[in-house]
C-alpha cells in the first residue's frame, strides 16, 4: 500500500561541516562526499538524527511514543525492570520514517557580476527530476536533453543557461552576446524558457514566504556543463584553518593547527521522506499522520562546530503523492 511522501529542501544558512573523519591529503577534516561523483551530501542518518532532536526538544515537541514510532526505539532486553528482574522481551523497533541522503542541487560560486551564482548542471537535474517523479511531485516540464545540448562547448567556449531576469551576465557589445564570469571561467550566457519556469518553481518551493530570497535565487541561478560543475564542487569548497591556543603561553599549542572543509553558505540540497509500515506494538498512527507533523519549514543544526555558528540550515517540505 502506498503512502504519502515529502521532498525536503535544504538551504544552508551558514557553512556546514558534516565530516568524513580524518583526511589523508591537504585537508585534515574533509566533508562527506559521494564515492562515485565526489559531490558533497548529507547522510540520511544525519538528517534523521537532527529531525529527531527537533521533535524531541524543538517547537514541535512530540511525546515519546510518537518519537519511538517515527524514529525507532532501542531494545530493553537484558535491562532490569522496576522490580529488578531482567527483561526478556524484545520491545525495540525500527523507525517508520525514512529519510534519504540530502543530495546537492545548487552550489554557490563567486561571480564577477551578481556577487555569486547558484550553479547546477544537467546531471544534477536528471537525478532531481527522477526523485521528483518518484515522490509524485508536480514540477514544470524540464527537457534536460535540450539543456545539455545548450551547455556544450560552442567554438571552444562553454555556454551557460540563465534565468530571464539573471543578474550574472554582462553584455559584450563587440559580439552582442551575454557572458558569465564565474570564478575564473568565462561562459556565453543564453536563456531557456523551460529553465526559467523551473527556477521560478524551485524558488517558490524553497522560499515560499520569502520573496527576497526567491529573487536572489532566480537572479543568480545558472546551468553549467557537468564538467564545470564537477570542478566547482571539488575545488571551490570552503577550507577553514582552525587552531587551539595553549592558555599558558597564549600561542598555538603544538600540533593544534588543522584545516576543515565546509559546504558553503547558500548551498541547496534535497532529499525524500516517506513512512514505512510500522512493525512494533499497537498504535494509532499511520504514515500520513507521521508526515503531517512536519511543519512547513524548520531551522536545524547539522554537523560539527555548532558553538561557532556552523551547520545552521533551513528545511522546507514539499508534499508529494504515493511512493
Tab-separated table of C-alpha atoms in Angstrom:
chain	number	residue	atom	x	y	z
A	1	UNK	CA	0.000	0.000	0.000
A	2	UNK	CA	1.374	3.391	-0.951
A	3	UNK	CA	1.902	6.214	1.473
A	4	UNK	CA	2.294	9.950	1.171
A	5	UNK	CA	5.792	11.277	0.668
A	6	UNK	CA	7.624	14.545	1.045
A	7	UNK	CA	10.622	16.134	-0.584
A	8	UNK	CA	12.720	18.111	1.854
A	9	UNK	CA	14.790	21.012	0.576
A	10	UNK	CA	17.794	22.290	2.486
A	11	UNK	CA	19.163	25.826	2.341
A	12	UNK	CA	22.494	26.274	4.127
A	13	UNK	CA	22.319	29.486	6.147
A	14	UNK	CA	25.893	29.093	7.420
A	15	UNK	CA	28.819	26.904	6.307
A	16	UNK	CA	28.172	23.233	7.127
A	17	UNK	CA	30.709	20.564	8.072
A	18	UNK	CA	29.315	17.041	8.007
A	19	UNK	CA	32.654	15.352	8.399
A	20	UNK	CA	34.073	12.218	6.821
A	21	UNK	CA	36.694	11.705	9.525
A	22	UNK	CA	40.395	12.426	9.262
A	23	UNK	CA	41.696	13.103	5.766
A	24	UNK	CA	44.945	11.934	4.201
A	25	UNK	CA	45.568	14.958	1.973
A	26	UNK	CA	45.912	18.693	2.498
A	27	UNK	CA	42.503	18.912	4.185
A	28	UNK	CA	42.710	17.365	7.643
A	29	UNK	CA	38.940	17.081	8.122
A	30	UNK	CA	37.108	16.754	4.779
A	31	UNK	CA	33.338	16.823	4.429
A	32	UNK	CA	31.233	13.882	3.291
A	33	UNK	CA	31.229	13.270	-0.463
A	34	UNK	CA	29.594	10.688	-2.684
A	35	UNK	CA	32.026	7.934	-3.624
A	36	UNK	CA	31.301	7.955	-7.361
A	37	UNK	CA	30.660	11.639	-8.126
A	38	UNK	CA	32.678	13.305	-5.333
A	39	UNK	CA	29.734	15.648	-4.834
A	40	UNK	CA	29.035	16.776	-1.257
A	41	UNK	CA	25.992	15.351	0.512
A	42	UNK	CA	24.422	14.956	3.950
A	43	UNK	CA	23.888	11.327	5.038
A	44	UNK	CA	20.302	10.311	5.703
A	45	UNK	CA	21.340	9.238	9.204
A	46	UNK	CA	22.439	12.814	9.964
A	47	UNK	CA	19.219	14.260	8.540
A	48	UNK	CA	17.122	11.835	10.571
A	49	UNK	CA	19.121	12.477	13.724
A	50	UNK	CA	18.659	16.248	13.661
A	51	UNK	CA	14.946	15.804	12.937
A	52	UNK	CA	14.613	13.515	15.944
A	53	UNK	CA	16.316	16.128	18.094
A	54	UNK	CA	13.960	18.787	16.685
A	55	UNK	CA	10.862	16.762	17.540
A	56	UNK	CA	12.252	15.884	20.957
A	57	UNK	CA	13.263	19.388	22.027
A	58	UNK	CA	12.031	21.934	19.464
A	59	UNK	CA	8.850	23.933	18.999
A	60	UNK	CA	7.084	20.841	17.621
A	61	UNK	CA	7.975	18.626	20.577
A	62	UNK	CA	6.276	15.228	20.368
A	63	UNK	CA	5.561	12.580	23.039
A	64	UNK	CA	7.990	9.694	23.485
A	65	UNK	CA	5.595	7.205	21.897
A	66	UNK	CA	5.446	9.270	18.704
A	67	UNK	CA	9.248	9.508	18.660
A	68	UNK	CA	9.558	5.739	19.113
A	69	UNK	CA	7.229	5.079	16.183
A	70	UNK	CA	8.751	7.707	13.892
A	71	UNK	CA	12.453	7.300	14.668
A	72	UNK	CA	12.790	3.923	16.357
A	73	UNK	CA	13.422	2.602	19.836
A	74	UNK	CA	16.269	0.541	21.220
A	75	UNK	CA	15.549	-2.833	22.767
A	76	UNK	CA	15.440	-3.045	26.566
A	77	UNK	CA	16.165	-6.789	26.574
A	78	UNK	CA	18.694	-7.580	29.278
A	79	UNK	CA	17.929	-4.438	31.284
A	80	UNK	CA	16.335	-4.593	34.725
A	81	UNK	CA	12.689	-3.634	35.119
A	82	UNK	CA	11.215	-1.692	38.055
A	83	UNK	CA	11.231	-4.823	40.220
A	84	UNK	CA	14.857	-5.641	39.472
A	85	UNK	CA	14.105	-8.575	37.171
A	86	UNK	CA	15.897	-8.823	33.860
A	87	UNK	CA	13.685	-8.059	30.862
A	88	UNK	CA	13.452	-10.859	28.326
A	89	UNK	CA	11.031	-9.409	25.745
A	90	UNK	CA	12.458	-7.584	22.741
A	91	UNK	CA	10.444	-4.346	22.705
A	92	UNK	CA	12.662	-2.405	20.290
A	93	UNK	CA	11.537	-1.285	16.851
A	94	UNK	CA	12.855	0.410	13.743
A	95	UNK	CA	11.574	3.883	12.945
A	96	UNK	CA	8.791	4.219	10.389
A	97	UNK	CA	10.076	7.477	8.879
A	98	UNK	CA	12.573	7.016	6.045
A	99	UNK	CA	14.858	9.922	5.149
A	100	UNK	CA	17.226	9.664	2.209
A	101	UNK	CA	20.592	11.351	1.838
A	102	UNK	CA	20.456	15.056	1.004
A	103	UNK	CA	21.882	15.480	-2.499
A	104	UNK	CA	23.380	18.652	-3.898
A	105	UNK	CA	21.073	20.686	-6.139
A	106	UNK	CA	22.829	24.050	-6.413
A	107	UNK	CA	26.326	25.081	-5.344
A	108	UNK	CA	27.331	28.728	-4.711
A	109	UNK	CA	30.336	30.073	-6.614
A	110	UNK	CA	31.794	33.584	-6.736
A	111	UNK	CA	30.702	35.624	-9.751
A	112	UNK	CA	32.117	38.862	-11.127
A	113	UNK	CA	28.553	40.107	-11.657
A	114	UNK	CA	25.789	39.388	-9.160
A	115	UNK	CA	28.366	38.586	-6.415
A	116	UNK	CA	27.752	34.842	-6.538
A	117	UNK	CA	25.943	32.243	-8.638
A	118	UNK	CA	23.878	29.198	-7.720
A	119	UNK	CA	25.249	26.679	-10.206
A	120	UNK	CA	23.743	23.363	-11.207
A	121	UNK	CA	24.255	21.017	-14.159
A	122	UNK	CA	22.327	18.599	-16.409
A	123	UNK	CA	23.352	15.509	-14.431
A	124	UNK	CA	22.103	17.082	-11.194
A	125	UNK	CA	18.807	17.966	-12.885
A	126	UNK	CA	18.416	14.421	-14.226
A	127	UNK	CA	18.737	12.998	-10.717
A	128	UNK	CA	16.465	15.689	-9.297
A	129	UNK	CA	13.805	15.063	-11.941
A	130	UNK	CA	13.934	11.327	-11.232
A	131	UNK	CA	13.441	11.891	-7.496
A	132	UNK	CA	10.632	14.388	-8.074
A	133	UNK	CA	8.804	11.848	-10.216
A	134	UNK	CA	9.355	9.140	-7.589
A	135	UNK	CA	7.730	11.378	-4.976
A	136	UNK	CA	4.819	12.202	-7.336
A	137	UNK	CA	5.503	15.933	-7.101
A	138	UNK	CA	4.228	18.193	-9.873
A	139	UNK	CA	7.040	20.193	-11.443
A	140	UNK	CA	7.229	22.292	-14.638
A	141	UNK	CA	8.371	20.323	-17.660
A	142	UNK	CA	12.151	20.305	-17.901
A	143	UNK	CA	13.796	18.963	-21.058
A	144	UNK	CA	17.196	18.070	-19.664
A	145	UNK	CA	18.441	16.720	-23.011
A	146	UNK	CA	17.873	20.097	-24.659
A	147	UNK	CA	19.551	21.883	-21.765
A	148	UNK	CA	22.514	19.502	-22.009
A	149	UNK	CA	22.990	20.466	-25.641
A	150	UNK	CA	22.845	24.161	-24.784
A	151	UNK	CA	25.712	23.966	-22.278
A	152	UNK	CA	28.045	22.017	-24.556
A	153	UNK	CA	31.103	23.836	-25.877
A	154	UNK	CA	30.447	26.118	-28.814
A	155	UNK	CA	33.587	27.172	-30.681
A	156	UNK	CA	35.807	26.280	-27.712
A	157	UNK	CA	33.664	28.221	-25.232
A	158	UNK	CA	31.102	26.700	-22.877
A	159	UNK	CA	27.601	28.091	-22.699
A	160	UNK	CA	25.576	28.574	-19.527
A	161	UNK	CA	21.800	28.745	-19.251
A	162	UNK	CA	20.408	31.512	-17.046
A	163	UNK	CA	17.053	32.859	-15.888
A	164	UNK	CA	15.436	35.594	-17.969
A	165	UNK	CA	15.998	38.027	-15.058
A	166	UNK	CA	19.589	36.954	-14.419
A	167	UNK	CA	21.945	39.458	-12.797
A	168	UNK	CA	25.004	37.334	-13.573
A	169	UNK	CA	25.530	38.236	-17.213
A	170	UNK	CA	27.365	41.095	-18.862
A	171	UNK	CA	26.757	42.184	-22.451
A	172	UNK	CA	29.749	42.113	-24.804
A	173	UNK	CA	28.875	44.925	-27.191
A	174	UNK	CA	31.514	43.831	-29.700
A	175	UNK	CA	29.775	40.486	-30.249
A	176	UNK	CA	26.279	41.408	-28.963
A	177	UNK	CA	26.401	38.365	-26.688
A	178	UNK	CA	25.970	37.978	-22.936
A	179	UNK	CA	28.714	36.373	-20.871
A	180	UNK	CA	29.027	34.938	-17.366
A	181	UNK	CA	32.185	35.451	-15.325
A	182	UNK	CA	32.030	32.687	-12.714
A	183	UNK	CA	35.145	32.175	-10.623
A	184	UNK	CA	37.938	32.150	-13.234
A	185	UNK	CA	35.756	30.986	-16.135
A	186	UNK	CA	34.008	32.971	-18.865
A	187	UNK	CA	30.909	31.417	-20.462
A	188	UNK	CA	28.433	32.650	-23.015
A	189	UNK	CA	25.033	33.117	-21.337
A	190	UNK	CA	21.813	32.015	-23.032
A	191	UNK	CA	18.205	31.889	-21.874
A	192	UNK	CA	15.760	28.999	-21.978
A	193	UNK	CA	12.072	29.460	-21.076
A	194	UNK	CA	11.735	26.000	-19.511
A	195	UNK	CA	14.748	26.629	-17.278
A	196	UNK	CA	13.275	29.992	-16.244
A	197	UNK	CA	9.937	28.352	-15.382
A	198	UNK	CA	11.698	25.619	-13.398
A	199	UNK	CA	13.815	28.144	-11.479
A	200	UNK	CA	10.674	30.125	-10.590
A	201	UNK	CA	9.045	26.919	-9.307
A	202	UNK	CA	12.151	25.967	-7.304
A	203	UNK	CA	12.353	29.407	-5.689
A	204	UNK	CA	8.738	29.155	-4.524
A	205	UNK	CA	9.266	25.681	-3.061
A	206	UNK	CA	12.460	26.644	-1.271
A	207	UNK	CA	11.486	30.154	-0.118
A	208	UNK	CA	7.688	30.054	-0.089
A	209	UNK	CA	7.146	33.187	2.027
A	210	UNK	CA	10.458	34.958	1.399
A	211	UNK	CA	10.250	36.999	-1.791
A	212	UNK	CA	13.718	38.492	-1.338
A	213	UNK	CA	15.335	35.051	-1.242
A	214	UNK	CA	13.187	33.953	-4.186
A	215	UNK	CA	14.543	36.785	-6.311
A	216	UNK	CA	18.100	36.105	-5.103
A	217	UNK	CA	17.801	32.556	-6.403
A	218	UNK	CA	16.173	33.287	-9.751
A	219	UNK	CA	18.536	36.172	-10.491
A	220	UNK	CA	21.630	34.084	-9.726
A	221	UNK	CA	20.926	30.513	-10.804
A	222	UNK	CA	22.918	29.182	-13.747
A	223	UNK	CA	23.176	25.850	-15.520
A	224	UNK	CA	26.744	24.896	-16.426
A	225	UNK	CA	28.219	21.785	-18.005
A	226	UNK	CA	28.705	18.624	-15.956
A	227	UNK	CA	32.473	19.055	-16.228
A	228	UNK	CA	32.387	22.643	-14.970
A	229	UNK	CA	30.102	21.668	-12.090
A	230	UNK	CA	32.480	18.849	-11.159
A	231	UNK	CA	35.347	21.317	-10.973
A	232	UNK	CA	33.444	23.790	-8.821
A	233	UNK	CA	32.127	21.303	-6.242
A	234	UNK	CA	35.518	19.621	-5.842
A	235	UNK	CA	37.775	22.697	-5.939
A	236	UNK	CA	35.661	25.573	-4.584
A	237	UNK	CA	34.513	24.323	-1.196
A	238	UNK	CA	35.294	26.415	1.876
A	239	UNK	CA	38.516	25.498	3.702
A	240	UNK	CA	38.819	26.941	7.211
A	241	UNK	CA	42.026	26.744	9.291
A	242	UNK	CA	41.445	26.060	12.989
A	243	UNK	CA	43.794	26.326	15.966
A	244	UNK	CA	43.817	25.566	19.673
A	245	UNK	CA	45.502	28.074	21.982
A	246	UNK	CA	47.848	27.000	24.760
A	247	UNK	CA	46.426	29.027	27.659
A	248	UNK	CA	49.782	29.170	29.427
A	249	UNK	CA	51.716	30.884	26.633
A	250	UNK	CA	48.780	32.276	24.592
A	251	UNK	CA	50.078	30.828	21.333
A	252	UNK	CA	49.046	27.889	19.192
A	253	UNK	CA	49.507	24.609	21.028
A	254	UNK	CA	51.941	22.176	19.453
A	255	UNK	CA	50.230	20.168	16.716
A	256	UNK	CA	46.971	22.094	17.178
A	257	UNK	CA	46.636	23.562	13.675
A	258	UNK	CA	44.259	21.830	11.273
A	259	UNK	CA	42.032	22.535	8.269
A	260	UNK	CA	38.314	21.798	7.990
A	261	UNK	CA	36.259	21.612	4.799
A	262	UNK	CA	32.795	23.180	4.704
A	263	UNK	CA	29.879	23.234	2.317
A	264	UNK	CA	29.498	26.982	1.654
A	265	UNK	CA	26.661	29.190	2.814
A	266	UNK	CA	23.804	29.319	0.246
A	267	UNK	CA	24.269	25.694	-0.860
A	268	UNK	CA	20.988	23.955	-1.735
A	269	UNK	CA	20.318	20.235	-1.259
A	270	UNK	CA	17.267	17.980	-1.335
A	271	UNK	CA	16.079	14.532	-0.301
A	272	UNK	CA	12.961	12.404	0.129
A	273	UNK	CA	10.933	11.416	3.187
A	274	UNK	CA	8.274	8.722	3.418
A	275	UNK	CA	6.835	6.392	6.019
A	276	UNK	CA	7.202	2.614	6.005
A	277	UNK	CA	4.684	0.347	7.756
A	278	UNK	CA	5.329	0.354	11.492
A	279	UNK	CA	6.477	-3.020	12.830
A	280	UNK	CA	6.032	-2.915	16.570
A	281	UNK	CA	3.459	-2.591	19.300
A	282	UNK	CA	-0.079	-1.467	18.519
A	283	UNK	CA	-0.506	2.228	17.885
A	284	UNK	CA	-2.973	4.599	16.266
A	285	UNK	CA	-0.577	6.375	13.917
A	286	UNK	CA	-0.246	5.742	10.198
A	287	UNK	CA	2.343	7.023	7.746
A	288	UNK	CA	0.290	10.027	6.706
A	289	UNK	CA	-0.204	11.093	10.316
A	290	UNK	CA	3.543	10.948	10.935
A	291	UNK	CA	4.302	13.055	7.870
A	292	UNK	CA	1.570	15.553	8.718
A	293	UNK	CA	3.555	16.524	11.812
A	294	UNK	CA	6.263	18.000	9.592
A	295	UNK	CA	5.890	21.799	9.686
A	296	UNK	CA	6.182	23.952	6.573
A	297	UNK	CA	9.767	24.745	7.487
A	298	UNK	CA	12.252	24.038	10.230
A	299	UNK	CA	15.538	25.540	11.323
A	300	UNK	CA	18.024	22.837	12.242
A	301	UNK	CA	21.671	22.486	13.197
A	302	UNK	CA	23.610	19.717	11.482
A	303	UNK	CA	27.248	18.689	11.577
A	304	UNK	CA	30.062	19.979	13.731
A	305	UNK	CA	31.066	23.279	15.337
A	306	UNK	CA	27.612	24.453	16.369
A	307	UNK	CA	29.101	26.691	19.078
A	308	UNK	CA	30.944	28.758	16.465
A	309	UNK	CA	27.845	29.234	14.331
A	310	UNK	CA	28.292	26.437	11.809
A	311	UNK	CA	25.723	23.992	10.483
A	312	UNK	CA	22.612	26.186	10.520
A	313	UNK	CA	20.149	25.061	7.833
A	314	UNK	CA	16.564	25.706	6.825
A	315	UNK	CA	14.410	22.759	5.719
A	316	UNK	CA	11.202	23.065	3.729
A	317	UNK	CA	8.896	20.177	2.917
A	318	UNK	CA	7.166	19.744	-0.434
A	319	UNK	CA	4.167	17.426	-0.357
A	320	UNK	CA	4.146	14.567	-2.829
A	321	UNK	CA	1.972	11.548	-3.534
A	322	UNK	CA	2.185	7.798	-3.025
A	323	UNK	CA	5.513	6.000	-3.351
